[in-house]
Each structure stands twice: as C-alpha cells, then as structure tokens.
Coordinates of C-alpha atoms and ligand atoms in Angstrom, one line a residue:
M1 CA -155.9 -119.4 -55.7
K2 CA -154.7 -117.4 -52.9
K3 CA -153.0 -119.0 -50.1
L4 CA -154.5 -119.1 -46.9
I5 CA -152.8 -119.0 -43.5
I6 CA -155.2 -119.3 -40.6
A7 CA -154.2 -118.6 -36.9
N8 CA -155.7 -120.7 -34.2
W9 CA -155.4 -118.7 -31.2
K10 CA -156.8 -121.3 -29.3
M11 CA -157.6 -120.1 -25.4
N12 CA -154.9 -117.7 -26.0
P13 CA -153.2 -114.8 -25.2
K14 CA -153.8 -114.1 -22.1
S15 CA -155.4 -110.0 -22.5
L16 CA -156.4 -108.4 -25.0
E17 CA -154.0 -105.8 -24.8
E18 CA -151.7 -108.4 -26.6
A19 CA -154.5 -109.8 -28.9
R20 CA -154.6 -106.1 -29.9
S21 CA -150.9 -106.1 -30.6
L22 CA -150.8 -109.5 -31.9
I23 CA -153.2 -108.6 -34.7
T24 CA -152.2 -105.2 -35.7
R25 CA -148.6 -106.3 -36.4
T26 CA -149.9 -109.0 -39.1
E27 CA -152.1 -106.5 -40.1
H28 CA -150.0 -103.6 -40.9
R29 CA -147.5 -105.8 -42.8
M30 CA -150.5 -107.4 -45.0
N31 CA -150.2 -105.1 -47.8
Q32 CA -146.9 -106.9 -48.8
V33 CA -148.5 -110.1 -49.5
A34 CA -152.3 -109.7 -49.9
D35 CA -152.0 -110.2 -53.5
K36 CA -151.1 -113.7 -52.8
V37 CA -152.2 -114.6 -49.4
Q38 CA -155.1 -114.3 -47.0
V39 CA -154.6 -114.1 -43.2
V40 CA -157.8 -115.3 -40.7
V41 CA -157.2 -115.3 -37.4
A42 CA -159.4 -117.6 -35.1
A43 CA -159.6 -115.5 -31.8
P44 CA -161.1 -116.2 -28.4
F45 CA -165.4 -115.0 -28.7
I46 CA -164.8 -112.5 -26.5
Y47 CA -161.9 -110.6 -28.0
L48 CA -163.4 -110.9 -31.6
P49 CA -165.7 -107.7 -30.9
P50 CA -162.4 -105.2 -30.1
L51 CA -160.7 -107.0 -32.4
S52 CA -163.1 -106.4 -35.6
H53 CA -162.0 -102.8 -35.1
Y54 CA -158.3 -103.6 -35.9
C55 CA -158.7 -105.9 -38.9
H56 CA -159.1 -104.8 -42.2
M57 CA -157.0 -107.0 -44.5
V58 CA -156.2 -109.9 -41.8
K59 CA -159.9 -111.8 -41.6
L60 CA -161.6 -112.7 -38.5
G61 CA -162.3 -116.2 -37.8
A62 CA -164.1 -118.3 -34.4
Q63 CA -163.0 -121.5 -32.7
N64 CA -166.8 -122.9 -32.5
M65 CA -170.3 -121.9 -32.7
S66 CA -173.4 -123.4 -31.6
W67 CA -175.3 -125.4 -34.5
L68 CA -178.5 -123.6 -33.1
T69 CA -179.0 -120.4 -34.7
E70 CA -181.2 -118.9 -31.5
G71 CA -182.7 -119.9 -27.3
A72 CA -182.0 -121.4 -24.6
I73 CA -178.5 -122.9 -24.8
T74 CA -176.4 -121.9 -21.9
G75 CA -172.8 -120.4 -22.9
E76 CA -173.4 -120.9 -27.1
I77 CA -172.4 -118.4 -29.5
S78 CA -174.5 -118.1 -32.7
A79 CA -173.5 -117.8 -36.2
Q80 CA -175.5 -114.3 -36.3
Q81 CA -174.2 -112.9 -33.1
L82 CA -170.7 -113.8 -34.9
K83 CA -171.6 -111.9 -37.9
L84 CA -172.3 -108.9 -35.8
F85 CA -168.5 -108.5 -35.5
N86 CA -167.3 -109.1 -39.3
V87 CA -166.5 -112.6 -38.4
S88 CA -166.4 -114.6 -41.7
H89 CA -164.7 -117.7 -40.9
V90 CA -165.2 -120.5 -38.0
I91 CA -163.2 -123.4 -37.2
L92 CA -165.7 -126.6 -37.2
G93 CA -164.3 -130.2 -35.7
H94 CA -160.8 -129.3 -34.4
S95 CA -159.9 -132.6 -32.6
E96 CA -159.6 -130.5 -29.1
R97 CA -163.2 -130.2 -29.2
R98 CA -163.5 -133.7 -30.6
L99 CA -161.2 -134.8 -27.7
Y100 CA -161.9 -132.7 -24.7
L101 CA -165.7 -131.6 -25.3
G102 CA -167.1 -134.6 -26.8
E103 CA -168.1 -133.1 -30.0
T104 CA -168.8 -135.4 -33.1
D105 CA -169.3 -135.7 -36.6
S106 CA -172.7 -135.3 -36.6
V107 CA -172.4 -132.0 -34.8
V108 CA -170.1 -130.9 -36.6
N109 CA -172.1 -131.8 -39.5
A110 CA -174.7 -129.4 -38.4
K111 CA -172.6 -126.8 -37.6
I112 CA -171.4 -126.0 -41.2
M113 CA -174.9 -126.5 -42.5
T114 CA -175.4 -123.6 -40.0
A115 CA -172.5 -122.0 -41.2
L116 CA -173.3 -121.5 -44.6
K117 CA -176.9 -121.0 -43.8
Y118 CA -175.6 -117.7 -42.4
K119 CA -172.4 -117.1 -44.9
L120 CA -169.7 -117.8 -42.2
T121 CA -166.9 -119.9 -44.4
P122 CA -166.3 -123.0 -42.1
I123 CA -162.9 -124.1 -41.5
V124 CA -163.4 -128.2 -40.9
C125 CA -160.6 -130.0 -39.4
L126 CA -160.3 -134.2 -40.4
G127 CA -157.4 -136.2 -38.4
G128 CA -158.3 -136.1 -34.9
E129 CA -159.4 -139.1 -33.3
E130 CA -157.9 -140.6 -30.1
D131 CA -156.2 -143.5 -31.8
A132 CA -155.0 -142.0 -34.8
K133 CA -151.8 -143.6 -36.1
Q134 CA -149.6 -142.4 -39.4
N135 CA -150.8 -145.5 -40.9
N136 CA -154.8 -145.4 -40.3
M137 CA -155.0 -141.6 -41.5
P138 CA -156.7 -142.4 -44.7
K139 CA -159.3 -144.5 -43.3
I140 CA -159.9 -142.3 -40.1
V141 CA -160.0 -139.1 -42.7
S142 CA -162.3 -140.8 -45.0
R143 CA -164.9 -142.1 -42.3
Q144 CA -164.7 -138.1 -40.8
F145 CA -165.2 -136.9 -44.3
G146 CA -168.4 -138.4 -45.2
A147 CA -170.0 -138.0 -41.7
V148 CA -169.4 -134.3 -41.8
T149 CA -170.5 -133.5 -45.5
T150 CA -173.4 -136.1 -45.1
N151 CA -176.2 -134.4 -46.9
L152 CA -174.4 -131.1 -48.2
S153 CA -174.5 -130.3 -51.8
Q154 CA -172.0 -129.4 -54.4
K155 CA -172.6 -125.6 -53.8
Q156 CA -172.4 -126.1 -50.1
L157 CA -168.9 -128.5 -50.0
E158 CA -167.4 -125.8 -52.4
K159 CA -167.6 -123.2 -49.8
I160 CA -165.7 -125.1 -47.1
I161 CA -161.9 -125.0 -46.0
F162 CA -161.1 -128.3 -45.1
V163 CA -157.9 -128.8 -43.2
Y164 CA -156.0 -131.9 -42.7
E165 CA -154.7 -131.9 -39.1
P166 CA -153.7 -135.2 -37.7
V167 CA -153.9 -134.7 -33.8
W168 CA -150.8 -136.4 -33.2
A169 CA -149.2 -134.0 -34.8
I170 CA -150.5 -130.8 -32.6
S171 CA -147.5 -129.6 -31.1
T172 CA -149.5 -128.8 -27.5
M173 CA -150.2 -132.9 -27.5
E174 CA -148.4 -135.3 -25.4
K175 CA -145.8 -137.1 -27.5
S176 CA -146.8 -134.7 -29.9
V177 CA -144.7 -135.7 -33.8
P178 CA -144.9 -133.2 -36.1
A179 CA -145.6 -134.7 -39.9
S180 CA -143.4 -135.2 -42.5
S181 CA -144.1 -132.7 -45.6
E182 CA -144.6 -136.0 -47.7
H183 CA -147.2 -137.3 -45.5
A184 CA -149.1 -134.1 -45.3
K185 CA -148.9 -133.5 -49.6
V186 CA -150.2 -137.0 -49.8
M187 CA -153.3 -136.9 -47.3
V188 CA -153.9 -133.4 -48.5
A189 CA -154.2 -135.4 -52.0
Y190 CA -156.1 -137.9 -50.8
L191 CA -158.7 -135.7 -48.9
R192 CA -158.6 -133.4 -52.8
K193 CA -159.7 -137.0 -54.2
L194 CA -162.7 -137.5 -51.8
L195 CA -163.8 -134.0 -52.9
A196 CA -163.2 -134.7 -56.8
K197 CA -165.7 -138.1 -55.8
K198 CA -168.5 -135.6 -54.7
I199 CA -168.1 -132.8 -56.8
G200 CA -166.1 -133.5 -59.8
I201 CA -161.8 -133.3 -60.2
A202 CA -161.8 -129.9 -62.1
R203 CA -163.7 -128.0 -58.7
A204 CA -162.0 -130.2 -56.5
A205 CA -158.7 -128.5 -57.6
N206 CA -160.0 -125.3 -56.9
M207 CA -160.4 -126.0 -53.5
P208 CA -158.2 -124.7 -50.5
I209 CA -157.3 -127.9 -48.8
L210 CA -154.6 -127.1 -45.9
Y211 CA -152.2 -128.5 -43.7
G212 CA -152.1 -128.1 -39.7
G213 CA -149.6 -129.3 -37.1
T214 CA -146.7 -128.0 -35.4
V215 CA -146.1 -125.5 -38.6
N216 CA -143.8 -123.1 -37.7
R217 CA -141.6 -120.7 -39.0
S218 CA -138.3 -123.6 -39.1
N219 CA -140.1 -126.1 -40.9
V220 CA -142.9 -124.0 -43.0
S221 CA -140.8 -124.3 -46.5
Q222 CA -140.9 -127.7 -46.3
F223 CA -144.6 -127.8 -46.2
S224 CA -145.3 -124.5 -48.4
K225 CA -142.7 -126.2 -51.5
H226 CA -145.6 -128.4 -51.9
P227 CA -148.7 -127.0 -54.6
E228 CA -151.2 -129.2 -53.1
I229 CA -151.0 -127.8 -49.6
S230 CA -153.0 -124.7 -50.0
G231 CA -151.8 -123.3 -47.0
A232 CA -151.9 -123.7 -43.2
L233 CA -153.9 -123.7 -39.7
V234 CA -151.1 -122.7 -37.2
G235 CA -151.8 -123.2 -33.4
A236 CA -148.9 -122.3 -31.3
A237 CA -146.7 -120.4 -33.8
S238 CA -149.4 -117.9 -34.2
L239 CA -149.0 -116.6 -31.2
D240 CA -145.7 -114.9 -31.8
S241 CA -145.8 -112.0 -34.5
E242 CA -142.6 -112.5 -36.0
N243 CA -142.6 -116.4 -36.2
F244 CA -146.3 -115.8 -37.8
W245 CA -145.4 -113.3 -40.3
E246 CA -142.1 -115.6 -41.5
I247 CA -144.7 -118.3 -42.2
I248 CA -147.0 -116.2 -43.9
K249 CA -144.2 -114.9 -46.2
E250 CA -142.6 -117.9 -47.0
F251 CA -146.3 -118.9 -48.5
Y252 CA -146.1 -115.9 -50.3
R253 CA -142.3 -116.4 -51.6
E254 CA -143.5 -119.9 -52.5
S255 CA -146.3 -118.6 -54.5
I256 CA -144.5 -115.8 -56.3
H257 CA -142.1 -118.6 -57.2
R258 CA -144.8 -120.7 -59.1
S259 CA -146.3 -117.4 -61.0
Ligands
PGA1 P1 -150.3 -126.1 -33.2 O1 -151.8 -126.3 -33.1 O2 -149.6 -125.3 -34.3 O3 -149.5 -125.7 -32.2 O4 -149.7 -127.3 -33.9 C1 -152.3 -126.6 -34.7 C2 -153.8 -126.6 -34.4 O5 -154.0 -127.3 -33.1 O6 -154.8 -126.0 -35.1

C-alpha cells in the first residue's frame, strides 16, 4: 500500500499564483517518489478548476461538499460539480467544520454516502470535539466512528480514508499540543480495530489510516517510523513547498527502508 500524504490548505494561500506555484513544485518532484507515495492536495473550491490543469501525479481534493446532489442550497458545492474538475478526494468531518460550522456526525455520514455514490474518495477525520482530552480520545473516536459509518456497507467502508486527528494537536488551535507519535500510533491501531470489527481483520489491515495534527519536517520521522500510520494529513506545513516535500520524502524513505 502506498503511503498517503494529504495537504489540507484550508482557506489558503492568498492568491491563485501562490496556489499554482505550491502545487507545481510538488508535481514536478512526484516522479521521485510516486512508486511509494500518493499525494493529494485539498485546495479551496475556487482554486480547483485552474489547478486541475497542473495536476497529473498529484491528486486534487476538496475540503468539503454538500450531502445533497443538486438544487436550491445557497453556497454549497455538489459532488458532481467537483467531479467536473478532476477532483478525486474530499475531506469530510474536519474538526474545524465541526467546531466552527456546527457540522454533525449525521451530516458527515450523509456526505460520505454522497461522495461514494459519485466515486469521490472520502477522507474522514475523527478526533474533533470541543472538550477532547488525550485520555478520552478512544471514547470520542469510537463514538464518532460508529456515528459517521452508520448504515455503510463493508464495500463502502473499504473505500474510505480515515484520519485520526485530535483537535488539540492541530497547529492553529489555541494551546495546541502535538500528539506524541506513541499516542498517534496507539490511536491509529485502535481505529483499525474498530474497522476490523466491521470488515474483518485482513481487510482492515489493508486500509489507509492517517495521522493529522502538526506534522512538519521536524517531527515527521517520529510518525513515519510507525508502519501502522499510513500517512499524514498536513495543514500549516503544506503551505511551504520545502516543508511539505520533506514530509513526503520522509514517508518515502521509510517505505523504501521497509520494502
Ligand atoms: P496542522 O493542520 O497540520 O496545521 O496541524 C492539520 C489539519 O487541520 O488538518
């Protein structure tokens, strides 16, 4: 299984010129790592159409989409519209959407179903809750996992990329504390166990489960060294092409080392 590195640009960068430059710098280097690493860039909606012309090895992702497929919903973007611009992935249930925009587990569940129906790969974040503390993460993740996967078949579950991303570890949160790589490893393994209960151990073992929260060039080797962690969801560090490239390269090196 290839390692997966997903850039979550959030509401950045400030100009299309910067967005183009960021993505092309990664795109031009992808042939050095593409046999072991898949990179997805989740850009703001407005940059997706122009960026689609520059992405060949890098895949394009959205950071959200509507659970409805068409109609009168002001300000929303549909799965079908994303597909028009070669978008292949969509982040769903990010903690910032849960905390600031009131997104609930049942909305995330509906969005997952819609994404799958239109063959978009959902990148589903678990670990976001206002009062989340390190020692109650298993409870939170288990509850969120159960709720967002309600009524999904085994086949549907297998198409999802899950991310363990504790809200307190996100670099831009007030009083942010990066998770230790031990904690990340244990929680990713825990999530895999939850999945195994639904789809069986062998299938769960083949699913990508990522870690997110302040992954950068200085700490990436702490996370990449654990084979349980299939990659990273990267926010702030993905806005600096050199920082982002070091993260990609580190996961690549680790993959080569193990093969
Ligand atoms: P961060 O953000 O890497 O800046 O902590 C990750 C995310 O919120 O997805």
